[in-house]
Amino acid sequence: MASGRPETAAEGRLSRLLDSPVIGMTPWIAMSVLVGPGRYELAVGVSLALAVAIVIVGRIRNPGTSFKILEISDVVFFAAMAVIGIFASPGTHRWLENYSGELSNIALTVIALGSMAVGVPFTLQYAREQVPREFWNSPSFLRTNYLITGVWGAAFGVAALAGAYGDLVLHDANNLWTGWIIQIAAIIVALQFTRWYPDVARARSLRERGLPGPPEPPLSSMLIPLAGYLTPVGIVVLAFNAGPTWLGIALIVAGVLLVKSLNRPSAAEPDAGDRA
């Protein structure tokens, strides 16, 4: 750090978060979650403010670094959405309230696929700031970034399809399942994969080269938050009558049991006494 003092664990976690592509996707996540009838200005305003803040903080923390594809896309897209909203006719404004969530989800999917098509998956620019230059062109490093970028593209593609189904088929932009539950689940999967897979790829790379290193994190560590998500979904189903009572109860029970099961050490993992 610039002060010369050692970085604390909390500061290290914050630094890794700020250097993660997840930060660049927070404006899109905010738009996906917040937008809806009567909330267009709020969603676009929050998303644009986040996009601008990300660029400013990034330049303050790392002066001289180049702008990233995702950073530029964030600012350009949400600034355009804000300007369109200001000058839109009442009919266009109603259309934006109903469909801008799907539009933003589709836009990020296109950005993800487009960045992969030109050979620069958008997570690559973040990852290169965290690993030595000699690894930048390694097949494992490139494959990891293609996979993570693809997962984010798929997650927002799922969110777009869910929102479109709610708007066009159910004619209910505020449907809990299509507007919130499914879209949030897709984002949780992408977030967890982004956190989990780089450690898997790193462990495999070390093992293939015969070098010592930590074991691969188990798949359960990625699935636990998604399993835990079932319990609040079940509570929401019961509280808002978003499905039959049995479904809400089943989701709560399944969430609790799955988290307990996934947290259980596997037989292959030594306990603390064995490691000692």
Tab-separated table of C-alpha atoms in Angstrom:
chain	number	residue	atom	x	y	z
A	1	MET	CA	0.000	0.000	0.000
A	2	ALA	CA	1.067	3.603	-0.548
A	3	SER	CA	1.360	4.214	3.202
A	4	GLY	CA	3.904	1.406	3.566
A	5	ARG	CA	1.937	-0.356	6.291
A	6	PRO	CA	0.822	-3.968	5.815
A	7	GLU	CA	-2.581	-4.487	4.232
A	8	THR	CA	-5.154	-5.873	6.661
A	9	ALA	CA	-7.341	-8.843	5.756
A	10	ALA	CA	-10.391	-6.585	5.379
A	11	GLU	CA	-8.454	-4.194	3.146
A	12	GLY	CA	-7.241	-7.127	1.078
A	13	ARG	CA	-10.775	-8.394	0.537
A	14	LEU	CA	-11.946	-4.891	-0.388
A	15	SER	CA	-9.050	-4.492	-2.809
A	16	ARG	CA	-9.831	-7.804	-4.504
A	17	LEU	CA	-13.486	-6.831	-4.779
A	18	LEU	CA	-12.668	-3.465	-6.336
A	19	ASP	CA	-10.367	-5.188	-8.845
A	20	SER	CA	-13.001	-7.778	-9.740
A	21	PRO	CA	-15.219	-7.693	-12.853
A	22	VAL	CA	-18.155	-8.041	-10.470
A	23	ILE	CA	-17.721	-4.340	-9.681
A	24	GLY	CA	-18.096	-3.480	-13.361
A	25	MET	CA	-21.364	-5.414	-13.457
A	26	THR	CA	-22.984	-3.757	-10.436
A	27	PRO	CA	-24.737	-1.096	-12.590
A	28	TRP	CA	-26.318	-3.860	-14.689
A	29	ILE	CA	-27.296	-5.824	-11.601
A	30	ALA	CA	-28.873	-2.689	-10.117
A	31	MET	CA	-30.799	-2.038	-13.326
A	32	SER	CA	-31.992	-5.634	-13.548
A	33	VAL	CA	-33.229	-5.634	-9.944
A	34	LEU	CA	-34.626	-2.097	-9.615
A	35	VAL	CA	-36.361	-1.378	-12.924
A	36	GLY	CA	-40.113	-1.725	-13.300
A	37	PRO	CA	-43.274	0.348	-13.706
A	38	GLY	CA	-42.743	3.694	-11.983
A	39	ARG	CA	-39.066	2.941	-11.259
A	40	TYR	CA	-37.319	3.760	-14.549
A	41	GLU	CA	-35.721	7.016	-13.341
A	42	LEU	CA	-34.604	5.389	-10.079
A	43	ALA	CA	-33.071	2.374	-11.809
A	44	VAL	CA	-31.264	4.362	-14.497
A	45	GLY	CA	-30.119	7.036	-12.028
A	46	VAL	CA	-28.644	4.499	-9.607
A	47	SER	CA	-27.024	2.519	-12.438
A	48	LEU	CA	-25.484	5.595	-14.063
A	49	ALA	CA	-24.200	6.878	-10.706
A	50	LEU	CA	-22.591	3.500	-10.030
A	51	ALA	CA	-21.041	3.423	-13.518
A	52	VAL	CA	-19.484	6.875	-13.119
A	53	ALA	CA	-18.301	6.113	-9.583
A	54	ILE	CA	-16.602	2.910	-10.773
A	55	VAL	CA	-14.632	4.824	-13.411
A	56	ILE	CA	-13.608	7.571	-10.972
A	57	VAL	CA	-12.598	5.182	-8.180
A	58	GLY	CA	-10.699	3.007	-10.651
A	59	ARG	CA	-8.644	5.958	-11.887
A	60	ILE	CA	-7.947	7.146	-8.330
A	61	ARG	CA	-6.824	3.700	-7.166
A	62	ASN	CA	-4.850	2.847	-10.296
A	63	PRO	CA	-3.833	6.050	-12.088
A	64	GLY	CA	-2.588	5.485	-15.600
A	65	THR	CA	-4.484	2.248	-16.156
A	66	SER	CA	-6.490	1.955	-19.356
A	67	PHE	CA	-10.256	2.083	-19.419
A	68	LYS	CA	-11.975	-1.284	-19.533
A	69	ILE	CA	-14.564	-2.456	-22.043
A	70	LEU	CA	-17.104	-2.937	-19.292
A	71	GLU	CA	-16.466	0.465	-17.682
A	72	ILE	CA	-16.983	2.302	-20.974
A	73	SER	CA	-20.042	0.209	-21.810
A	74	ASP	CA	-21.529	0.982	-18.380
A	75	VAL	CA	-21.252	4.743	-18.735
A	76	VAL	CA	-22.279	4.927	-22.405
A	77	PHE	CA	-25.307	2.650	-22.057
A	78	PHE	CA	-26.773	4.165	-18.907
A	79	ALA	CA	-26.042	7.735	-19.975
A	80	ALA	CA	-27.902	7.008	-23.230
A	81	MET	CA	-30.790	5.472	-21.277
A	82	ALA	CA	-30.941	8.545	-19.038
A	83	VAL	CA	-31.001	10.956	-22.005
A	84	ILE	CA	-33.645	8.891	-23.800
A	85	GLY	CA	-35.764	8.864	-20.650
A	86	ILE	CA	-35.565	12.661	-20.336
A	87	PHE	CA	-36.775	13.330	-23.883
A	88	ALA	CA	-39.060	10.318	-24.337
A	89	SER	CA	-42.723	10.774	-25.130
A	90	PRO	CA	-45.222	9.397	-22.590
A	91	GLY	CA	-45.739	6.294	-24.719
A	92	THR	CA	-42.012	5.673	-25.078
A	93	HIS	CA	-41.521	6.262	-21.373
A	94	ARG	CA	-44.129	3.606	-20.556
A	95	TRP	CA	-42.360	1.220	-22.946
A	96	LEU	CA	-39.053	1.899	-21.207
A	97	GLU	CA	-40.573	1.232	-17.806
A	98	ASN	CA	-41.810	-2.138	-19.017
A	99	TYR	CA	-38.929	-3.321	-21.171
A	100	SER	CA	-35.732	-1.482	-20.244
A	101	GLY	CA	-34.817	-4.286	-17.824
A	102	GLU	CA	-34.838	-6.799	-20.668
A	103	LEU	CA	-33.035	-4.284	-22.887
A	104	SER	CA	-30.205	-3.857	-20.374
A	105	ASN	CA	-29.933	-7.611	-19.799
A	106	ILE	CA	-29.730	-8.216	-23.540
A	107	ALA	CA	-27.156	-5.422	-23.883
A	108	LEU	CA	-24.816	-7.015	-21.338
A	109	THR	CA	-25.275	-10.416	-22.958
A	110	VAL	CA	-24.270	-8.876	-26.298
A	111	ILE	CA	-21.276	-7.137	-24.677
A	112	ALA	CA	-20.138	-10.430	-23.135
A	113	LEU	CA	-20.508	-12.398	-26.372
A	114	GLY	CA	-19.017	-9.573	-28.435
A	115	SER	CA	-15.950	-9.256	-26.205
A	116	MET	CA	-15.425	-13.017	-26.497
A	117	ALA	CA	-15.842	-12.875	-30.274
A	118	VAL	CA	-13.067	-10.277	-30.634
A	119	GLY	CA	-10.750	-12.266	-28.366
A	120	VAL	CA	-10.913	-9.984	-25.313
A	121	PRO	CA	-13.502	-11.369	-22.866
A	122	PHE	CA	-14.276	-8.444	-20.605
A	123	THR	CA	-13.100	-10.197	-17.443
A	124	LEU	CA	-9.617	-10.525	-18.982
A	125	GLN	CA	-8.780	-6.858	-18.410
A	126	TYR	CA	-9.533	-7.213	-14.697
A	127	ALA	CA	-7.697	-10.519	-14.347
A	128	ARG	CA	-4.523	-9.165	-15.969
A	129	GLU	CA	-4.237	-6.604	-13.178
A	130	GLN	CA	-4.059	-9.407	-10.611
A	131	VAL	CA	-1.620	-11.893	-12.167
A	132	PRO	CA	1.979	-11.565	-13.459
A	133	ARG	CA	2.368	-10.749	-17.145
A	134	GLU	CA	3.982	-14.115	-17.937
A	135	PHE	CA	0.634	-15.834	-17.338
A	136	TRP	CA	-1.451	-13.535	-19.551
A	137	ASN	CA	-1.283	-15.754	-22.629
A	138	SER	CA	-1.426	-19.118	-20.911
A	139	PRO	CA	-4.247	-21.378	-22.164
A	140	SER	CA	-5.566	-21.918	-18.626
A	141	PHE	CA	-5.723	-18.190	-17.889
A	142	LEU	CA	-7.466	-17.391	-21.155
A	143	ARG	CA	-9.883	-20.310	-20.821
A	144	THR	CA	-10.834	-19.209	-17.316
A	145	ASN	CA	-11.728	-15.729	-18.508
A	146	TYR	CA	-13.704	-17.000	-21.480
A	147	LEU	CA	-15.699	-19.236	-19.138
A	148	ILE	CA	-16.388	-16.526	-16.557
A	149	THR	CA	-17.386	-13.994	-19.217
A	150	GLY	CA	-19.615	-16.601	-20.847
A	151	VAL	CA	-21.309	-17.408	-17.550
A	152	TRP	CA	-22.114	-13.724	-16.999
A	153	GLY	CA	-23.485	-13.478	-20.531
A	154	ALA	CA	-25.634	-16.554	-19.913
A	155	ALA	CA	-26.845	-15.208	-16.549
A	156	PHE	CA	-28.075	-11.956	-18.043
A	157	GLY	CA	-29.512	-13.881	-20.990
A	158	VAL	CA	-31.579	-15.930	-18.527
A	159	ALA	CA	-32.619	-12.717	-16.760
A	160	ALA	CA	-33.700	-11.210	-20.094
A	161	LEU	CA	-35.771	-14.277	-20.976
A	162	ALA	CA	-37.396	-14.363	-17.538
A	163	GLY	CA	-38.271	-10.665	-17.681
A	164	ALA	CA	-39.600	-10.971	-21.226
A	165	TYR	CA	-41.804	-13.886	-20.208
A	166	GLY	CA	-43.237	-11.868	-17.337
A	167	ASP	CA	-43.862	-8.822	-19.530
A	168	LEU	CA	-44.998	-10.404	-22.790
A	169	VAL	CA	-46.679	-13.626	-21.681
A	170	LEU	CA	-47.861	-12.989	-18.129
A	171	HIS	CA	-48.344	-9.230	-18.725
A	172	ASP	CA	-47.042	-8.637	-15.208
A	173	ALA	CA	-43.786	-6.683	-14.996
A	174	ASN	CA	-43.796	-7.045	-11.200
A	175	ASN	CA	-44.216	-10.816	-11.169
A	176	LEU	CA	-42.086	-12.092	-8.282
A	177	TRP	CA	-40.789	-15.116	-10.173
A	178	THR	CA	-39.917	-13.580	-13.530
A	179	GLY	CA	-39.016	-10.101	-12.289
A	180	TRP	CA	-37.071	-10.988	-9.174
A	181	ILE	CA	-36.550	-14.594	-8.063
A	182	ILE	CA	-35.254	-16.105	-11.318
A	183	GLN	CA	-33.174	-13.068	-12.236
A	184	ILE	CA	-31.527	-12.868	-8.813
A	185	ALA	CA	-30.830	-16.620	-8.910
A	186	ALA	CA	-29.029	-16.228	-12.249
A	187	ILE	CA	-26.888	-13.426	-10.829
A	188	ILE	CA	-26.045	-15.473	-7.718
A	189	VAL	CA	-24.846	-18.333	-9.931
A	190	ALA	CA	-22.623	-15.985	-11.946
A	191	LEU	CA	-21.243	-14.318	-8.811
A	192	GLN	CA	-20.412	-17.646	-7.207
A	193	PHE	CA	-18.834	-19.042	-10.370
A	194	THR	CA	-16.662	-15.920	-10.639
A	195	ARG	CA	-15.468	-16.453	-7.075
A	196	TRP	CA	-15.077	-20.243	-7.283
A	197	TYR	CA	-13.691	-21.144	-10.702
A	198	PRO	CA	-10.395	-19.161	-10.693
A	199	ASP	CA	-9.294	-21.118	-7.598
A	200	VAL	CA	-10.246	-24.356	-9.358
A	201	ALA	CA	-8.252	-23.414	-12.467
A	202	ARG	CA	-5.259	-22.326	-10.365
A	203	ALA	CA	-5.232	-25.585	-8.385
A	204	ARG	CA	-5.481	-27.662	-11.560
A	205	SER	CA	-2.686	-25.717	-13.230
A	206	LEU	CA	-0.359	-26.249	-10.258
A	207	ARG	CA	-1.205	-29.942	-10.106
A	208	GLU	CA	-0.582	-30.408	-13.847
A	209	ARG	CA	2.865	-28.831	-13.430
A	210	GLY	CA	3.651	-30.968	-10.387
A	211	LEU	CA	3.829	-27.954	-8.079
A	212	PRO	CA	2.503	-27.787	-4.499
A	213	GLY	CA	-0.597	-25.757	-3.812
A	214	PRO	CA	-4.030	-25.777	-2.208
A	215	PRO	CA	-6.580	-28.369	-3.352
A	216	GLU	CA	-9.438	-27.486	-5.667
A	217	PRO	CA	-12.329	-25.898	-3.787
A	218	PRO	CA	-15.261	-28.330	-3.832
A	219	LEU	CA	-18.302	-27.699	-6.005
A	220	SER	CA	-20.333	-27.466	-2.800
A	221	SER	CA	-18.623	-24.176	-1.911
A	222	MET	CA	-20.115	-22.651	-5.055
A	223	LEU	CA	-23.557	-24.178	-4.535
A	224	ILE	CA	-24.095	-23.272	-0.865
A	225	PRO	CA	-25.293	-19.668	-1.472
A	226	LEU	CA	-27.663	-20.853	-4.201
A	227	ALA	CA	-29.050	-23.530	-1.900
A	228	GLY	CA	-29.367	-20.938	0.864
A	229	TYR	CA	-31.321	-18.723	-1.542
A	230	LEU	CA	-34.127	-21.306	-1.584
A	231	THR	CA	-35.123	-20.515	2.003
A	232	PRO	CA	-35.821	-16.775	1.536
A	233	VAL	CA	-37.565	-17.605	-1.749
A	234	GLY	CA	-39.840	-19.972	0.149
A	235	ILE	CA	-40.569	-17.255	2.712
A	236	VAL	CA	-41.381	-14.806	-0.085
A	237	VAL	CA	-43.712	-17.360	-1.698
A	238	LEU	CA	-45.616	-17.708	1.581
A	239	ALA	CA	-45.593	-13.988	2.464
A	240	PHE	CA	-46.723	-12.723	-0.947
A	241	ASN	CA	-48.874	-15.685	-1.988
A	242	ALA	CA	-46.594	-16.224	-4.997
A	243	GLY	CA	-47.418	-19.920	-5.194
A	244	PRO	CA	-49.112	-22.737	-3.313
A	245	THR	CA	-48.388	-23.055	0.385
A	246	TRP	CA	-46.757	-26.463	-0.089
A	247	LEU	CA	-44.250	-24.946	-2.514
A	248	GLY	CA	-43.176	-22.263	-0.051
A	249	ILE	CA	-42.744	-24.817	2.732
A	250	ALA	CA	-40.891	-27.207	0.414
A	251	LEU	CA	-38.449	-24.475	-0.666
A	252	ILE	CA	-37.717	-23.496	2.939
A	253	VAL	CA	-37.109	-27.091	3.994
A	254	ALA	CA	-35.064	-27.868	0.871
A	255	GLY	CA	-32.903	-24.787	1.429
A	256	VAL	CA	-32.138	-25.700	5.033
A	257	LEU	CA	-31.413	-29.350	4.248
A	258	LEU	CA	-29.275	-28.609	1.198
A	259	VAL	CA	-27.133	-26.048	3.024
A	260	LYS	CA	-26.640	-28.487	5.893
A	261	SER	CA	-25.724	-31.269	3.476
A	262	LEU	CA	-23.344	-29.132	1.412
A	263	ASN	CA	-21.622	-27.849	4.548
A	264	ARG	CA	-20.932	-31.402	5.711
A	265	PRO	CA	-17.251	-32.351	5.126
A	266	SER	CA	-16.846	-35.098	2.557
A	267	ALA	CA	-15.218	-38.371	3.490
A	268	ALA	CA	-12.239	-37.431	1.314
A	269	GLU	CA	-11.528	-34.315	3.355
A	270	PRO	CA	-9.404	-34.866	6.486
A	271	ASP	CA	-10.722	-33.382	9.684
A	272	ALA	CA	-8.735	-30.995	11.847
A	273	GLY	CA	-7.313	-33.820	13.924
A	274	ASP	CA	-6.048	-35.711	10.872
A	275	ARG	CA	-4.421	-32.584	9.445
A	276	ALA	CA	-2.695	-31.949	12.747
